[in-house]
CSV table of C-alpha atoms in Angstrom, one decimal:
chain,number,residue,atom,x,y,z
A,166,GLN,CA,-87.1,36.6,-36.3
A,167,VAL,CA,-84.6,39.3,-35.5
A,168,GLN,CA,-84.2,41.2,-32.3
A,169,LEU,CA,-82.3,44.4,-32.0
A,170,VAL,CA,-81.4,46.2,-28.8
A,171,GLU,CA,-79.8,49.7,-28.9
A,172,SER,CA,-77.7,51.3,-26.1
A,173,GLY,CA,-75.3,54.1,-25.6
A,174,GLY,CA,-77.6,57.1,-26.0
A,175,GLY,CA,-77.6,60.0,-23.5
A,176,LEU,CA,-77.1,63.7,-22.9
A,177,VAL,CA,-74.0,65.0,-24.6
A,178,GLN,CA,-72.6,68.5,-25.0
A,179,ALA,CA,-72.3,70.0,-28.5
A,180,GLY,CA,-68.9,69.1,-30.0
A,181,GLY,CA,-68.7,65.9,-28.1
A,182,SER,CA,-68.8,62.3,-29.4
A,183,LEU,CA,-70.9,59.3,-28.7
A,184,ARG,CA,-70.9,55.7,-29.7
A,185,LEU,CA,-74.2,53.8,-30.1
A,186,SER,CA,-74.4,50.0,-30.0
A,187,CYS,CA,-76.9,47.6,-31.5
A,188,ALA,CA,-76.9,44.1,-30.3
A,189,ALA,CA,-78.5,41.7,-32.8
A,190,SER,CA,-79.9,38.3,-32.1
A,191,GLY,CA,-82.0,35.9,-34.1
A,192,SER,CA,-81.6,34.8,-37.7
A,193,ILE,CA,-80.0,37.4,-39.8
A,194,SER,CA,-79.3,36.6,-43.4
A,195,SER,CA,-75.7,36.9,-44.5
A,196,ASP,CA,-76.7,39.3,-47.3
A,197,SER,CA,-78.7,41.5,-44.9
A,198,ILE,CA,-78.0,45.2,-44.5
A,199,ILE,CA,-77.9,46.5,-40.9
A,200,GLY,CA,-78.3,50.2,-40.3
A,201,TRP,CA,-79.2,53.2,-38.2
A,202,PHE,CA,-82.1,55.6,-38.6
A,203,ARG,CA,-83.1,58.6,-36.4
A,204,GLN,CA,-86.2,60.5,-35.6
A,205,ALA,CA,-86.1,64.0,-34.3
A,206,PRO,CA,-89.0,65.6,-32.5
A,207,GLY,CA,-91.7,66.6,-35.0
A,208,LYS,CA,-89.9,65.1,-37.9
A,209,GLU,CA,-90.0,62.0,-40.0
A,210,ARG,CA,-87.6,59.1,-39.3
A,211,GLU,CA,-84.6,59.4,-41.6
A,212,PHE,CA,-81.8,57.1,-42.7
A,213,VAL,CA,-78.4,57.7,-41.2
A,214,ALA,CA,-76.0,54.9,-42.2
A,215,ALA,CA,-75.9,51.2,-42.9
A,216,MET,CA,-73.5,48.4,-43.7
A,217,SER,CA,-73.6,44.8,-44.9
A,218,TRP,CA,-73.9,42.2,-42.2
A,219,THR,CA,-71.0,40.1,-43.4
A,220,GLY,CA,-69.2,42.3,-45.9
A,221,GLY,CA,-67.5,45.6,-45.8
A,222,ASP,CA,-69.9,47.8,-47.8
A,223,THR,CA,-71.1,50.9,-46.0
A,224,TYR,CA,-73.8,53.4,-46.9
A,225,TYR,CA,-74.3,56.9,-45.5
A,226,GLU,CA,-76.8,59.6,-45.9
A,227,ASP,CA,-74.9,62.3,-47.8
A,228,SER,CA,-75.3,64.9,-45.1
A,229,ASN,CA,-73.9,62.5,-42.5
A,230,LYS,CA,-70.7,61.6,-44.2
A,231,GLY,CA,-67.6,62.6,-42.1
A,232,ARG,CA,-69.2,62.8,-38.7
A,233,PHE,CA,-70.9,59.4,-38.6
A,234,THR,CA,-69.1,56.1,-38.8
A,235,ILE,CA,-70.8,52.7,-38.8
A,236,SER,CA,-68.9,49.6,-37.9
A,237,ARG,CA,-69.4,46.0,-36.8
A,238,ASP,CA,-68.1,43.5,-34.3
A,239,SER,CA,-69.1,40.3,-36.0
A,240,PRO,CA,-68.3,37.8,-33.2
A,241,LYS,CA,-70.4,39.9,-30.8
A,242,ARG,CA,-73.1,40.5,-33.4
A,243,THR,CA,-73.0,44.1,-32.6
A,244,VAL,CA,-73.2,47.2,-34.9
A,245,PHE,CA,-71.9,50.6,-33.8
A,246,LEU,CA,-72.6,54.1,-34.8
A,247,GLN,CA,-69.9,56.6,-33.8
A,248,ILE,CA,-71.0,60.2,-33.9
A,249,SER,CA,-68.4,63.0,-33.6
A,250,ASN,CA,-68.7,66.7,-33.3
A,251,LEU,CA,-72.3,66.4,-32.1
A,252,LYS,CA,-74.7,69.2,-33.0
A,253,SER,CA,-78.0,70.2,-31.5
A,254,GLU,CA,-79.7,69.0,-34.7
A,255,ASP,CA,-78.4,65.5,-33.9
A,256,THR,CA,-80.9,65.3,-31.0
A,257,ALA,CA,-83.2,62.4,-31.9
A,258,VAL,CA,-84.2,58.8,-31.1
A,259,TYR,CA,-81.7,56.6,-32.9
A,260,TYR,CA,-83.0,53.2,-34.1
A,261,CYS,CA,-81.1,50.2,-35.3
A,262,ALA,CA,-82.7,48.3,-38.2
A,263,ALA,CA,-82.1,45.1,-40.1
A,264,ASN,CA,-82.9,44.1,-43.6
A,265,VAL,CA,-82.5,47.7,-44.7
A,266,ARG,CA,-83.1,48.4,-48.4
A,267,TYR,CA,-83.8,51.2,-50.7
A,268,SER,CA,-87.3,51.1,-52.1
A,269,SER,CA,-89.3,53.8,-53.9
A,270,LYS,CA,-86.8,56.4,-53.1
A,271,LEU,CA,-86.8,55.6,-49.4
A,272,TYR,CA,-84.8,53.5,-47.0
A,273,VAL,CA,-87.0,50.9,-45.3
A,274,ALA,CA,-86.3,48.0,-43.0
A,275,ASP,CA,-88.0,44.8,-41.8
A,276,TYR,CA,-86.8,44.8,-38.2
A,277,TRP,CA,-86.4,47.6,-35.7
A,278,GLY,CA,-85.0,48.1,-32.2
A,279,GLN,CA,-86.8,50.1,-29.6
A,280,GLY,CA,-84.5,53.1,-30.0
A,281,THR,CA,-82.1,55.1,-27.9
A,282,GLN,CA,-82.4,58.8,-27.1
A,283,VAL,CA,-79.5,61.1,-27.9
A,284,THR,CA,-79.8,64.6,-26.6
A,285,VAL,CA,-77.2,67.2,-27.5
A,286,SER,CA,-77.0,70.3,-25.3
A,287,SER,CA,-75.6,73.5,-26.7
C-alpha cells in the first residue's frame, strides 16, 4: 500500500510562485512513476507532470512545460511540483499520484493523495 500526503497549497497572487510537496510512504516499486494531477472547479482532473521514482525521466503535459517543474528528494521520499508565474487558471486542487501510467489516451494512477488547494488571485 502507498500513502501520499500533499502540502504547500494556498492563496497566491498571479505572477507568484509556489512549491507543492508530496510525502510518500509505503511500498513504491522502483519502476513506479510518481506525478501530479489537478482538478479545477467544474472540470475533469487533468495530468500535470510526472517523473520516475528512481530515475531521471520526467513527463509534462505540453501546455505546462516551462512553468511547472517536477523534482524529487529521494532520501526524504518526497516529490515536488514547482509552479512559477501562476495564473488564475492554475486555481485547482492538486493531487499527488503513484503508479502513473498512460492508458487508453489518458493518464491514470493507482494511488492518490487527498489533494491540496491552490488558489491564484488576480
